[in-house]
Coordinates of C-alpha atoms in Angstrom, one line a residue:
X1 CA 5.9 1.2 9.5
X2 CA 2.4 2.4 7.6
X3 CA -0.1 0.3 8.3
X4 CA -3.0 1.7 6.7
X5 CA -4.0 2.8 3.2
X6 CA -4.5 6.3 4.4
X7 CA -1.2 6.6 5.8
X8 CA 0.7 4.8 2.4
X9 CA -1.5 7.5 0.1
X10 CA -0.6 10.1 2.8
X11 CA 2.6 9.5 2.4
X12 CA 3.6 9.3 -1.1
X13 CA 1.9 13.0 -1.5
X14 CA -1.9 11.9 -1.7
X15 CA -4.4 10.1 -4.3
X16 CA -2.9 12.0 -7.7
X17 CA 0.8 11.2 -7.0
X18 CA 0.0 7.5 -5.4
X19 CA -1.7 7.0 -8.8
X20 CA 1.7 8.2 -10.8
X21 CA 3.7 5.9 -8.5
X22 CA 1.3 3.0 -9.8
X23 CA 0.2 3.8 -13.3
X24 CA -3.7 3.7 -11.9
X25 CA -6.3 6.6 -12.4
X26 CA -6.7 8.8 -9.1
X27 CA -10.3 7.9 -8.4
X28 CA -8.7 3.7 -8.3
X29 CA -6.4 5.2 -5.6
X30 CA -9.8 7.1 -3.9
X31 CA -11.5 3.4 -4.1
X32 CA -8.4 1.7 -2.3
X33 CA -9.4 4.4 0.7
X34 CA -13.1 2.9 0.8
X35 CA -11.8 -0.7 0.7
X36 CA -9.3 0.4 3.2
X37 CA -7.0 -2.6 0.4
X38 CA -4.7 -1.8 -2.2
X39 CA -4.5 -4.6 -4.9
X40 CA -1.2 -6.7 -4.0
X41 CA -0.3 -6.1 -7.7
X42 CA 1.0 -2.9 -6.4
X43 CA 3.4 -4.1 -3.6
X44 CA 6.6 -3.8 -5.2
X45 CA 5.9 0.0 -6.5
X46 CA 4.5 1.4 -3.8
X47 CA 7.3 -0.1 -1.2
X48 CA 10.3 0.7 -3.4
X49 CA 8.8 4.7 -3.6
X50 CA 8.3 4.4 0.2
X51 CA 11.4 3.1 0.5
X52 CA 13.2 6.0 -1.2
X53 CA 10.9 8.4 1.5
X54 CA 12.9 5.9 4.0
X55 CA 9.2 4.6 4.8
X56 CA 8.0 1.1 4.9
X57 CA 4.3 -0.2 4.7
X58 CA 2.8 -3.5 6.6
X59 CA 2.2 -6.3 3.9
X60 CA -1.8 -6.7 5.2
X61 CA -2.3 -3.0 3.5
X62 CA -2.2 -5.2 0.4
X63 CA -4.3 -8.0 1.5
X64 CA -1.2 -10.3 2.5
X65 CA -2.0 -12.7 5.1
X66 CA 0.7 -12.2 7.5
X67 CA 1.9 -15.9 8.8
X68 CA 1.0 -17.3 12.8
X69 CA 4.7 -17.6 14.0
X70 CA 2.9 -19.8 16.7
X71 CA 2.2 -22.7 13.7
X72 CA 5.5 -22.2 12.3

């Protein structure tokens, strides 16, 4: 499971590739390092390339508030 931004850009072959995966300009992908976010509009890309890489990535990389099972 990648839990980081590094590690998702990492693994889908770094900034250039990561920005062909989600139709962004490189230096967007190079800002989602410094925010240490990527935009949640890009979820559904970015897992299904992962996916094919037989990866998977941690929702909070995309600002997704992961729920308290103990309130549940």
């Amino acid at each position: 499971m990648l839990k980081s931004v590094d590690d998702v850009i990492d693994a889908l072959g770094g900034p250039t590739k990561t920005a062909g995966v989600t139709r962004v300009s490189a230096s967007a992908v190079i800002n989602w390092r410094t925010r240490k976010e990527i935009p949640p509009e890009h979820f559904v890309l970015i897992s299904d390339a992962l996916k094919v890489l037989g990866k998977r990535v941690d929702r909070t990389v995309f600002g997704f508030k992961v729920a308290d099972e103990a309130r549940a």
